[in-house]
XYZ file of C-alpha atoms in Angstrom:
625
model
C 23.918 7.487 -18.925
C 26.861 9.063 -20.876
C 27.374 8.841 -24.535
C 31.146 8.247 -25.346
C 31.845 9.279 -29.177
C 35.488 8.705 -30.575
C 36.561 10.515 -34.445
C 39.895 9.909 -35.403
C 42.176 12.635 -37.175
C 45.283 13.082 -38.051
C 47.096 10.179 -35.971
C 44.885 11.655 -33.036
C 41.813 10.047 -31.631
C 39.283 12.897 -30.496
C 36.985 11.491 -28.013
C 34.052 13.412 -26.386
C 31.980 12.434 -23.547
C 28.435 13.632 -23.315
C 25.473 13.060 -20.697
C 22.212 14.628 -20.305
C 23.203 17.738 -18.589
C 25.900 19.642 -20.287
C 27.995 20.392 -17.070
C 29.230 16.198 -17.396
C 30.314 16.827 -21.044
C 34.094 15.807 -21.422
C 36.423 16.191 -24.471
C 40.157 15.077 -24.572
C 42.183 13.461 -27.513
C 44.382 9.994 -27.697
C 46.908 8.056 -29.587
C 45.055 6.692 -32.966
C 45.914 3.020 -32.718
C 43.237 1.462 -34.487
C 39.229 1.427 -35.503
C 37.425 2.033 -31.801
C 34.563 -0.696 -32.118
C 34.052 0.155 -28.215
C 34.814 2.936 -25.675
C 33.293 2.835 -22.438
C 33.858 4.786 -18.938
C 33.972 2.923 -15.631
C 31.186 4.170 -12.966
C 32.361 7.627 -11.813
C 34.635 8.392 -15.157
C 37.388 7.032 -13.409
C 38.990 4.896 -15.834
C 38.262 4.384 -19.453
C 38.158 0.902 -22.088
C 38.589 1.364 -25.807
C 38.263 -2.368 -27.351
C 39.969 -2.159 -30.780
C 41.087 -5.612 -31.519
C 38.924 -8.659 -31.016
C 41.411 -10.125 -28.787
C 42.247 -6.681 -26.249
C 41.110 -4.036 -24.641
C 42.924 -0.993 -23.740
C 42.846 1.153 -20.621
C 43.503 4.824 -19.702
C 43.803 6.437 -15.814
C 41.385 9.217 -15.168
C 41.723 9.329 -11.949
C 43.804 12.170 -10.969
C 47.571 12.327 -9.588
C 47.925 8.446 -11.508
C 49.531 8.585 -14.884
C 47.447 9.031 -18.183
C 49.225 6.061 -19.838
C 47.415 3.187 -21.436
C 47.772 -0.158 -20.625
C 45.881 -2.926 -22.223
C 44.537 -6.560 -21.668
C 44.159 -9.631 -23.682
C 41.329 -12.342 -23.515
C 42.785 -15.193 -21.548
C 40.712 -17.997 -23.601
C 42.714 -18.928 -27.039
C 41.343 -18.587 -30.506
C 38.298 -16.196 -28.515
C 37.061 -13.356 -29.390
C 35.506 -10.469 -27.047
C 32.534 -9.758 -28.218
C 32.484 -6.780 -26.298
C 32.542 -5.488 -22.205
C 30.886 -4.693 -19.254
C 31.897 -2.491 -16.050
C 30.142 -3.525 -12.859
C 32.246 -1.420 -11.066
C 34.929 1.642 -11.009
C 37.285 -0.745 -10.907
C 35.979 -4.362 -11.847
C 34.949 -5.176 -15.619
C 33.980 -8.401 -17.593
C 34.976 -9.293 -21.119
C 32.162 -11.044 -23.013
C 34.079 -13.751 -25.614
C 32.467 -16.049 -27.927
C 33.711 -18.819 -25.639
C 32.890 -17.294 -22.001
C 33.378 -14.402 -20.144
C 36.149 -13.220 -17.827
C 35.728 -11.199 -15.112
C 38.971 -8.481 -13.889
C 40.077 -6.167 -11.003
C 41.704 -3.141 -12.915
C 44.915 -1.699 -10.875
C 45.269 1.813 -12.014
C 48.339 2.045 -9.852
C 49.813 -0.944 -11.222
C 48.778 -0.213 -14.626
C 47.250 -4.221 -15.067
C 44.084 -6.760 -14.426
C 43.763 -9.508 -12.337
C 41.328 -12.229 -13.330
C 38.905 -12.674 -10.746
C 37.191 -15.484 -12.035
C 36.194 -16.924 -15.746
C 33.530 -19.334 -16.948
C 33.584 -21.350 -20.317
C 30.672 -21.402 -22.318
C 29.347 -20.981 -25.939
C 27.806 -17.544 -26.500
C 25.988 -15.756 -29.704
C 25.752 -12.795 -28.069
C 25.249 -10.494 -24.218
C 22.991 -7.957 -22.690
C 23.948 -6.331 -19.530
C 21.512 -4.754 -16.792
C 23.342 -1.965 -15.252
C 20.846 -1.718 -12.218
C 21.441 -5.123 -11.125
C 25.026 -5.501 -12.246
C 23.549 -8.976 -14.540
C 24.904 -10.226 -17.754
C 22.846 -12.753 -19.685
C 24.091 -14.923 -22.290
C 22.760 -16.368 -25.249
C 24.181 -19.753 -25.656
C 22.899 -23.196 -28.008
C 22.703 -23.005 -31.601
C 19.007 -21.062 -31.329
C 20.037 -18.748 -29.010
C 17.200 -19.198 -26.709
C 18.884 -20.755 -23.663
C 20.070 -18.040 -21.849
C 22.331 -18.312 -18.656
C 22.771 -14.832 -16.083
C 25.531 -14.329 -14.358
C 25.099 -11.751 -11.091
C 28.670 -9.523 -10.201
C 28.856 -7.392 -6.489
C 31.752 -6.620 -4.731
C 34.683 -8.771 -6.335
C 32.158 -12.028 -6.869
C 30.683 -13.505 -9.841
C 27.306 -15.844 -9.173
C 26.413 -18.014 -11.554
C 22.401 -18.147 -11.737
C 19.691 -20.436 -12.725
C 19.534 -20.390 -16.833
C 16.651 -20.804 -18.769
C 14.694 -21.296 -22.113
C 13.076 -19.206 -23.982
C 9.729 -20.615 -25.800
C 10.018 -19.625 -29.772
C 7.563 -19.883 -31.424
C 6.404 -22.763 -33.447
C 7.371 -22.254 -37.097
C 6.906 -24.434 -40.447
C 9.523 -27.321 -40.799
C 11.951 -27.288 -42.273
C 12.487 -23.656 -40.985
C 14.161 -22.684 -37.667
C 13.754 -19.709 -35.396
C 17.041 -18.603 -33.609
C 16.513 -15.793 -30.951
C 17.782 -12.289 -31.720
C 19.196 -9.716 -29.096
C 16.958 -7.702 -30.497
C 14.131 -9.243 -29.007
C 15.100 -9.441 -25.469
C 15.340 -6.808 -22.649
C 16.491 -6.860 -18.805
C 14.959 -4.633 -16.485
C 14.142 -4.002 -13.074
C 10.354 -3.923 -12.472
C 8.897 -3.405 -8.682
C 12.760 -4.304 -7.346
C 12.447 -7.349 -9.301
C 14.632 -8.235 -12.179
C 12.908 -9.649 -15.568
C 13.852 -10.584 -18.903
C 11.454 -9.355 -21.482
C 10.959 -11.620 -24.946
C 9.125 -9.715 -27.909
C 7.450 -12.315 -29.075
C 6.500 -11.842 -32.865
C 3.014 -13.576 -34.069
C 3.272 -17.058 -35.764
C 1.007 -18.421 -38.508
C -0.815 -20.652 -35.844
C -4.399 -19.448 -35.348
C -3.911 -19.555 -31.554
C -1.362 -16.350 -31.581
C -1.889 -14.296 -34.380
C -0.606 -11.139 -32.798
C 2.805 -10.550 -31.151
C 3.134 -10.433 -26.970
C 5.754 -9.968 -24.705
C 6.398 -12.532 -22.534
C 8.109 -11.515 -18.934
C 10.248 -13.939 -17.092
C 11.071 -13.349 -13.401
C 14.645 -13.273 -12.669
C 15.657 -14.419 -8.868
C 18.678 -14.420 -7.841
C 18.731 -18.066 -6.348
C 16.313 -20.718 -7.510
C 14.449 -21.108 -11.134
C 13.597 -18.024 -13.378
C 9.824 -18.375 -13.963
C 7.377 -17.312 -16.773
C 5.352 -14.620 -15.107
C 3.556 -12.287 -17.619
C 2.225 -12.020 -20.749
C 1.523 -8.410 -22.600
C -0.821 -8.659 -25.260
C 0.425 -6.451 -27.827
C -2.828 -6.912 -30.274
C -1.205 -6.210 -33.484
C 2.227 -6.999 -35.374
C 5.199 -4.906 -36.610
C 8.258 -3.981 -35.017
C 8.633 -3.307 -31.722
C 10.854 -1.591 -28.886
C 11.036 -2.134 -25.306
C 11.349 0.734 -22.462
C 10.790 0.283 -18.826
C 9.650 3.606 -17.222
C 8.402 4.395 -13.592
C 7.756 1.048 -13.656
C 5.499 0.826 -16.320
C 6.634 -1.246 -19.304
C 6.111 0.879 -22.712
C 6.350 -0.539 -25.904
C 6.713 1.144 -29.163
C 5.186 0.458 -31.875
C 7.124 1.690 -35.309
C 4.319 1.433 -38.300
C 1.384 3.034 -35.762
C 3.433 5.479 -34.185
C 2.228 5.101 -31.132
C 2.756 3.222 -27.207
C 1.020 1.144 -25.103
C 1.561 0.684 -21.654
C 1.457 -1.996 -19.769
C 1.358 -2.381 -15.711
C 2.287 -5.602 -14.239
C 0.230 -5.249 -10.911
C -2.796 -4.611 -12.989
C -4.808 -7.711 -13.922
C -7.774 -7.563 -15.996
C -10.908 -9.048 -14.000
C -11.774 -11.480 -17.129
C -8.184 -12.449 -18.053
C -6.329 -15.524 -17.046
C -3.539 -15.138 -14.100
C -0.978 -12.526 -15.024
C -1.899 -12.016 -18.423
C -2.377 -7.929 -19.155
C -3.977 -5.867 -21.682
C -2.702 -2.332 -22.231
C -3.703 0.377 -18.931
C -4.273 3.068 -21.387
C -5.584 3.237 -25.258
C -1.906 3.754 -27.819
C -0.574 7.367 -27.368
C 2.114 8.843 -29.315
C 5.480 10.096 -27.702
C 4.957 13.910 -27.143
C 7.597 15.453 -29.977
C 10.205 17.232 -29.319
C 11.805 19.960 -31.069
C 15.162 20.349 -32.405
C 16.595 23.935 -32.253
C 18.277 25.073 -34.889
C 22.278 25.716 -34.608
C 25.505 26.379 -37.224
C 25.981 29.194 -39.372
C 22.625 28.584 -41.568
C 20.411 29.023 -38.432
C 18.213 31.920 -38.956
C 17.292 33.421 -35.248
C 13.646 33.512 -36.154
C 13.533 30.085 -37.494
C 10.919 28.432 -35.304
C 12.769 24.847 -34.392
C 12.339 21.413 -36.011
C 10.181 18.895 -34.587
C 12.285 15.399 -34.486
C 11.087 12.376 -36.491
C 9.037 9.975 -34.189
C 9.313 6.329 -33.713
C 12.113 6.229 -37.077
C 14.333 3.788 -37.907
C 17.409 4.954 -36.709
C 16.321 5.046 -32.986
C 18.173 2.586 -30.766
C 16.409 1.794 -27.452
C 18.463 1.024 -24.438
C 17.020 0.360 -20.806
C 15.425 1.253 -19.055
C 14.179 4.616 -20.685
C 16.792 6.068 -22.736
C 15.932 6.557 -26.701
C 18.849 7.700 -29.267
C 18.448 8.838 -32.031
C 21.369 8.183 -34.477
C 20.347 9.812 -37.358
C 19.532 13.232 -35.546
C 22.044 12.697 -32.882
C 20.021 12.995 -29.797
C 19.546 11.293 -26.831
C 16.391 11.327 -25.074
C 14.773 10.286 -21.584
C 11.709 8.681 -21.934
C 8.836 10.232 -18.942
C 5.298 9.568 -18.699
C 2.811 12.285 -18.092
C 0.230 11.079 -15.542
C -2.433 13.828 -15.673
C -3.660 12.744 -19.327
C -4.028 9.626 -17.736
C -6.813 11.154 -15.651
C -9.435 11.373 -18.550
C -7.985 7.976 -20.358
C -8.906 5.634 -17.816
C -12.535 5.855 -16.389
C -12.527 2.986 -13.882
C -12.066 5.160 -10.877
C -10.525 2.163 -8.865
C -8.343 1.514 -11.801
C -6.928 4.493 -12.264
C -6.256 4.760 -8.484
C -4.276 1.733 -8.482
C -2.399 2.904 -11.405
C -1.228 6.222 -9.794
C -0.677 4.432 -6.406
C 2.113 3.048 -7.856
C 3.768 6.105 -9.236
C 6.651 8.391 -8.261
C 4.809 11.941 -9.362
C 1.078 10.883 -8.130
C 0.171 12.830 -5.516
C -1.468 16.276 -6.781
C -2.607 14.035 -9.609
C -4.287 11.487 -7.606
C -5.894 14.538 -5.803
C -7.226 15.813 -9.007
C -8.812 12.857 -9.388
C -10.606 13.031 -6.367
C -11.848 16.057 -7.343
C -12.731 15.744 -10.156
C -14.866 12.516 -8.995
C -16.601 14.555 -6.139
C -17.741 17.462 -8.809
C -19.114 18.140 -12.219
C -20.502 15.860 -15.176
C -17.678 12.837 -13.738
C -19.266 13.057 -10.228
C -19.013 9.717 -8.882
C -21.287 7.604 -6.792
C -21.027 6.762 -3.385
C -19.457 3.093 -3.780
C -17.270 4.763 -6.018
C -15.832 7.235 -3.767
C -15.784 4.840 -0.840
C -13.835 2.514 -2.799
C -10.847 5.277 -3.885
C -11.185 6.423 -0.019
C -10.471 3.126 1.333
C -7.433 2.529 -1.365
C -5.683 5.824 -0.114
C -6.516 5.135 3.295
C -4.544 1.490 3.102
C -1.416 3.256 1.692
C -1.707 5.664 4.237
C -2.216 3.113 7.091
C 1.118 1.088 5.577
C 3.224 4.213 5.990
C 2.343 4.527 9.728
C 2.423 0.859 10.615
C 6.038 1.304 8.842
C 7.021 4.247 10.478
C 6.040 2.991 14.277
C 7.656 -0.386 13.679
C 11.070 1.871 12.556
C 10.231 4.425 15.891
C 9.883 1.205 18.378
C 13.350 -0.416 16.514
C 15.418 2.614 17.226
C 13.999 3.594 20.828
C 14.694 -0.609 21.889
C 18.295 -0.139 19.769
C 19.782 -2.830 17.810
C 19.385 -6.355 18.500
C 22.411 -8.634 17.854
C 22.326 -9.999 14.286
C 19.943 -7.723 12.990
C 20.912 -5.173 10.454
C 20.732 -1.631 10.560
C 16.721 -0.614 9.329
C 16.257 2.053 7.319
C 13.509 4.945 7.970
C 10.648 4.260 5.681
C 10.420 6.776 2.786
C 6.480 8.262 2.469
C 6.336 8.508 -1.189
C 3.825 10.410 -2.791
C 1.625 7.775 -2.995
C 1.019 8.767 0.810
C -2.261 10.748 0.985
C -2.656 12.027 4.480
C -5.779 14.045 6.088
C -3.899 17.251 5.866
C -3.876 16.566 2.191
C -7.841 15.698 1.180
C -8.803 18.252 3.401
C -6.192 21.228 1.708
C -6.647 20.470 -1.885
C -10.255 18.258 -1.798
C -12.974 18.663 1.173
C -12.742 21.537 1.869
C -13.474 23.284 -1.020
C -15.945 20.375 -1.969
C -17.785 21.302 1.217
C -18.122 25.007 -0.242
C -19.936 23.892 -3.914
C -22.873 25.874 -4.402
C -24.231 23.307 -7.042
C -23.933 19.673 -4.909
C -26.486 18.590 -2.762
C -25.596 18.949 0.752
C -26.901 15.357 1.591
C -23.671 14.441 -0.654
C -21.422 16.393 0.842
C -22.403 15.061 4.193
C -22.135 11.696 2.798
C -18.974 12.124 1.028
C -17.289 13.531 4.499
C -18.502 10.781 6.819
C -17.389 7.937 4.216
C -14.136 9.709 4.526
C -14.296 9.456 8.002
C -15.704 5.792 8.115
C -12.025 4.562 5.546
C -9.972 6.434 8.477
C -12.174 4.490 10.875
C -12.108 1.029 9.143
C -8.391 1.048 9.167
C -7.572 2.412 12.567
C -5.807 5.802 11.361
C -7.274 8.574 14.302
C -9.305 11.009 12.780
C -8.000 14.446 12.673
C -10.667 17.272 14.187
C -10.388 19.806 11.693
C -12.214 16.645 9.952
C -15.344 16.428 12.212
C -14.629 20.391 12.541
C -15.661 20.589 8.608
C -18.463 17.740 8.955
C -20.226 20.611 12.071
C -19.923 23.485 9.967
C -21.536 21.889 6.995
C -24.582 20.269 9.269
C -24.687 24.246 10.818
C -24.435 26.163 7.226
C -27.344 23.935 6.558
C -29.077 24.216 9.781
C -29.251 20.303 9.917
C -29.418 20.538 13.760
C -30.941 17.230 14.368
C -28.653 15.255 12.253
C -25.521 16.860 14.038
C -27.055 16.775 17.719
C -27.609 12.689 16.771
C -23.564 12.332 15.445
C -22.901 14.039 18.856
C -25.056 11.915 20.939
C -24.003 8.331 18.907
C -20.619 9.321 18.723
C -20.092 9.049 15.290
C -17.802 12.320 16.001
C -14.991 11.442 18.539
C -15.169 13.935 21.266
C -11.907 16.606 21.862
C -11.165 19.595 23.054
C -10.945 21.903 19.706
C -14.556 20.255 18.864
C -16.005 21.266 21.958
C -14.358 24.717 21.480
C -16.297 24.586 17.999
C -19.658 23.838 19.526
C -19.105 26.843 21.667
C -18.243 29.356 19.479
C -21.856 27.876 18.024
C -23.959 28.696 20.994
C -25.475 31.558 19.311
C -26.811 29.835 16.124
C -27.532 26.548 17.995
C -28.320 27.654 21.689
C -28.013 23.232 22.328
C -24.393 23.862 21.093
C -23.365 24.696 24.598
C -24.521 21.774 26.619
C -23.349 19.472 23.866
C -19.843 21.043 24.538
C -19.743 20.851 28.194
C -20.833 17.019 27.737
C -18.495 16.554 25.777
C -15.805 17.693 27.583
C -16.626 15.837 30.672
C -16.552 12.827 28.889
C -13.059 13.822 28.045
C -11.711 13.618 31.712
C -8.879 15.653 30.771
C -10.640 19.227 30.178
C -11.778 20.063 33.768
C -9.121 23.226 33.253
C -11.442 24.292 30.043
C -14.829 23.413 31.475
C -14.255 25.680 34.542
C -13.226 28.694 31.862
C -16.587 27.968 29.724
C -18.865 27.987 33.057
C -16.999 30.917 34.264
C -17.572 32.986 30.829
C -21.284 31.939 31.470
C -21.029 33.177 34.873
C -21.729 29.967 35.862
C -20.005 30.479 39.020
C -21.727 27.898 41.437
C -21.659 25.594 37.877
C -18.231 25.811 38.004
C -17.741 25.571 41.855
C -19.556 22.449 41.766
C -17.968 20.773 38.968
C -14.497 21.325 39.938
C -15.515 19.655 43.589
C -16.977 16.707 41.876
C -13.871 15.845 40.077
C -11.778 16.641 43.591
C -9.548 19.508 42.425
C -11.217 22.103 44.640
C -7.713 22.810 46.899
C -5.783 23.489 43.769
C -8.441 26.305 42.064
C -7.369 29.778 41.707
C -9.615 31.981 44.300
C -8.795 34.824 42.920
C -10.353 33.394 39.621
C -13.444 32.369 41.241
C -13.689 35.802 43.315
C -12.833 37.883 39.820
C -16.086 36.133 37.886
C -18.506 36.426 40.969
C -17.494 40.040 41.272
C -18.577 40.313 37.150
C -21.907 39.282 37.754
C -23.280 42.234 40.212
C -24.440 39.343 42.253
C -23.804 40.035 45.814
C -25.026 36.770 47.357
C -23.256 34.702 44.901
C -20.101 37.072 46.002
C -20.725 35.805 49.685
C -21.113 32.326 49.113
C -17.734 32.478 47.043
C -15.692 34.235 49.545
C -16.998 32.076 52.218
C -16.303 29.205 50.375
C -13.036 29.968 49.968
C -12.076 31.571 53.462
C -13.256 27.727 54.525
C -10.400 26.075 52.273
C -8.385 28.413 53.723
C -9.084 27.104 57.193
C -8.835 23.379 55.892
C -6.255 23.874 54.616
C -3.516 26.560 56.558
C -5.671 26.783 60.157
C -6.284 30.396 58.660
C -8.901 31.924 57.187
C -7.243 34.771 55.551
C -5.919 34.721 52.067
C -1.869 34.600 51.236
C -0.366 37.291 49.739
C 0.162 35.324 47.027
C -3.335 34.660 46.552
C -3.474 38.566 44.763
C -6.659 38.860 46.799
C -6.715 42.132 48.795
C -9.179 43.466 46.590
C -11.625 41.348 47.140
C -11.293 41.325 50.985
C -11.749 45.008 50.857
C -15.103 44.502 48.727
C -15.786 42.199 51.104
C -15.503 44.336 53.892
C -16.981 47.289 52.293
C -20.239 45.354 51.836
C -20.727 42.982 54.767
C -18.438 44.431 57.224
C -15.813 43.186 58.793
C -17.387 41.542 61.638
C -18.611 39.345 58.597
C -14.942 38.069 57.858
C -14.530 34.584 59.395
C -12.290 34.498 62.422
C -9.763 32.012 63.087
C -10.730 29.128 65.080
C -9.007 29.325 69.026
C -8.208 26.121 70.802
């Protein structure tokens, strides 16, 4: 958001531009032609309004190569007066009257507007939503009937209008509805109009609420939420990450409110604050000029004071001090404010800097004096876990659309984005299990517990378990020496079989001796690891083993005899030598009519062995017909 400020001097108008980085700070002078009583850029600084009269506004190019010359525009409706403007484009702007509004096409090149379109109607007073391009309008004597209108691309929509519920006050007395009450903003992609409701002397609603009306942009707005503030005073309205804050002037402090959190005993849609009040972290004010001293320490700015203006959705200025500030919420306080585990994982679910916090949290729940129980854990588990599983039913559905290309009539789909809400395996496993698994002061049983519950979310929503997963569940049952348990998880399956995890079990043989026929099982039931089978039987000089196996699954004409010969040469076993050779001079027959080995076979070695120990008369000769 930029800040335009105009001071006029000397017949000169000096106007400076400022936004919250000082690289899009702009300064330039005009012609002094009258009180500004609004200045306002189009999107991308390309043109700027200055309203000065109640009946005109006045334009400047800033687009460059077009001339720097104003031109100006009057209100088509008579006797109205503009109550002020909006841009909803670079190019396209609407004058708010007291009668209507008017919405223009600016030509820079022609140096005029054309009226687009213009719709009579009473009005007290305008907000805009920026987001959503929207202008509400207050119109009837109270003020509370309030009609949108919706601008894109050249069109103005009229939209459904609506009233706003006062409250009920003594006769003969009469509530009118103030701007300073309302608020648009865009919550979850949806567009609502906020009402500060201030407490009444009825005994039903003694405190003051905010009341949340849906916004669509066909049908009927609808009543949709209701904030309970729990107090009175004056209030302000900010919309950040989501999260609606409102601030609360005599307390100093914020609540929070989430609109996809619902408190179990509440009625539908009706929400208590997430988190107890908090004040706005200060900031401080360094000081400048010539009566700065450089080891003055700077000057903390007053909180929550009456010269703040609030716009949406999370901008605070402060007139008085001259600041302008973006309003953030810190998430990892949140942490220690809200103890219902589930709660809080909902909460951070939803967002946009979660993820290392949300893995502190998991953390913290699997260690320490806020260890959590089992339900507990399962429960956050299986929240991440859905998330996760959304992302990848997202992401396939986007992979299948672009390998099948684009259907006619469809529109383009975009890639889904994976957030940080996304908690993959690689993720608990870096920053959570395994270091959990490591703790010196949690019961194993836990830790066991906590790892297969982990495994059982992954498992309850279809996501494939990763094997460094089942890698860290062995370990632990080994480092403990729970042999039983981890031979049963084995045998019942509970961890899916693959190649690394049989390559684990071997490299286990020593502390478990079981560890190797688990493996080989293992990978037989694989089907697809005869290659690595036949290497593990070999390193066992398991020669026959490995002679037999690799017949049983038929891929004895494609084995390497030089491989075979190599490992029965290794064991010192001249017998098992024989039967080798001979085994494999017989393929050779099969398979060529010869008995002799190709040259490509590397085998000359062991022929001369061969020879050396059984003679040649022992080679087989080739059959004669």
């Amino acid at each position: 958001m930029l800040q335009v400020f105009a001071v006029r001097s000397g017949g000169a108008t000096g106007v400076v531009v400022k936004g919250p980085e000082d690289k899009s700070s702009v300064a330039f002078r005009m012609d002094d032609k009258g009180e500004v009583k609004c200045i306002k850029f189009s999107i991308g600084n390309k043109i700027l309004a200055v309203q000065r009269t109640p009946k005109s506004v006045d334009f400047i190019n800033f687009i460059p190569d077009y001339p720097h010359l104003e031109f100006s525009q009057e209100c088509k409706m008579k006797n109205a007066s503009i109550l002020g403007f909006c841009w909803t484009n670079w190019n396209e702007i609407v004058f708010i009257t007291d009668q209507g509004i008017e919405f223009y096409q600016v030509l820079p090149d022609k140096r005029s507007l054309k009226l687009l379109k213009s719709q009579s109607i009473n009005v007290n007073w305008y907000m805009y939503c920026p987001e959503t391009a929207v202008i509400l309008l207050s119109t009837t004597f109270q003020g509370n009937v309030l009609q949108p209108f919706a601008f894109k691309s050249g069109t103005m929509s009229k939209m459904s209008k609506f009233e706003i519920e006062l409250p009920v006050v003594p006769k003969p007395a009469k509530l009118n509805l103030s701007e300073r009450d309302i608020a648009v903003a865009n919550i979850y992609g949806q567009l609502y109009v906020m009402y500060l409701k201030h407490h009444s002397r009825t005994t039903d609603s003694p405190c003051a609420e905010v009341i949340l009306y849906q916004l669509p942009r066909e049908g009927s707005c609808k009543k949709t939420n209701v904030l309970k503030l729990n107090t009175t005073g004056k209030f302000a309205l900010n919309v950040v990450d989501n999260l609606v804050v409102v601030h609360h002037q005599s307390t100093q402090t914020s609540i929070i409110f989430d609109i996809k959190l619902r408190e179990p005993d509440c009625a539908l849609n009706v929400h208590q604050p997430v988190l107890p009040p908090r004040s706005i972290h200060p900031y401080r004010i360094p000081l400048t000029g010539p009566s700065a001293v450089p080891s003055q320490p700077p000057v903390p700015c007053e909180l929550y004071s009456s010269s703040w203006s609030v716009f949406q959705p999370d901008i605070i200025i402060s007139a008085s001090e001259g600041y302008q500030w973006y309003l953030q919420v810190k998430l990892p306080p949140t942490v220690n404010l809200l103890q219902d585990k589930g709660k809080l994982i909902d909460f951070l679910l939803r967002r946009r800097d979660c993820k290392m916090v949300i893995l502190s949290v998991c953390s913290q729940m699997l260690n320490g004096e806020d260890k959590g129980s089992l339900p507990v854990v399962a429960t956050v588990f299986d929240k991440l876990n859905q998330v996760f599983k959304e992302y990848l039913e997202a992401e396939q559905t986007y992979t299948v659309a672009m390998e099948s290309g684009p259907s006619r009539g469809s529109t383009a789909r975009e890639r889904p984005v994976r957030t940080q809400a996304v908690i993959d395996q690689s993720d608990m496993y870096t920053h959570v299990l395994s270091s959990f698994t490591e703790k010196k002061d949690v019961s194993h049983k836990f830790i066991i517990a906590v790892l297969m519950e982990y495994i059982r979310s992954l498992n309850q929503v279809q996501i494939t378990v990763q094997h460094y997963l089942y890698e860290l569940v062995i370990k632990t049952l080994v480092h403990h020496s729970l042999f039983y348990m981890l031979h049963q998880f084995l045998q019942y399956h509970v961890l899916s079989d693959s190649k690394p995890l049989a390559c684990l079990l071997l490299s286990l043989e020593g502390t478990y001796p079981a560890a190797h026929q688990l493996s080989l099982d293992m990978l037989k039931r694989l089907s697809t690891a005869n290659d690595e089978i036949v290497e593990v039987l070999l390193s066992k000089q398991q020669v026959l083993g490995a002679l037999r196996f690799i017949r049983s699954v038929g891929g004895n004409d494609n084995i390497s005899a030089r491989k075979f010969l190599d490992a029965a040469l290794q064991t010192a076993d001249q017998m098992l030598f024989y039967t080798i050779f001979r085994f494999f001079e017989q393929r050779n027959l099969r398979l060529r009519g010869s008995p002799s080995f190709n040259p490509g076979e590397h085998c000359e070695e062991h022929v001369v062995y061969f020879k050396q120990v059984f003679g040649e008369q022992a080679l087989m000769k080739q059959a004669t017909v």
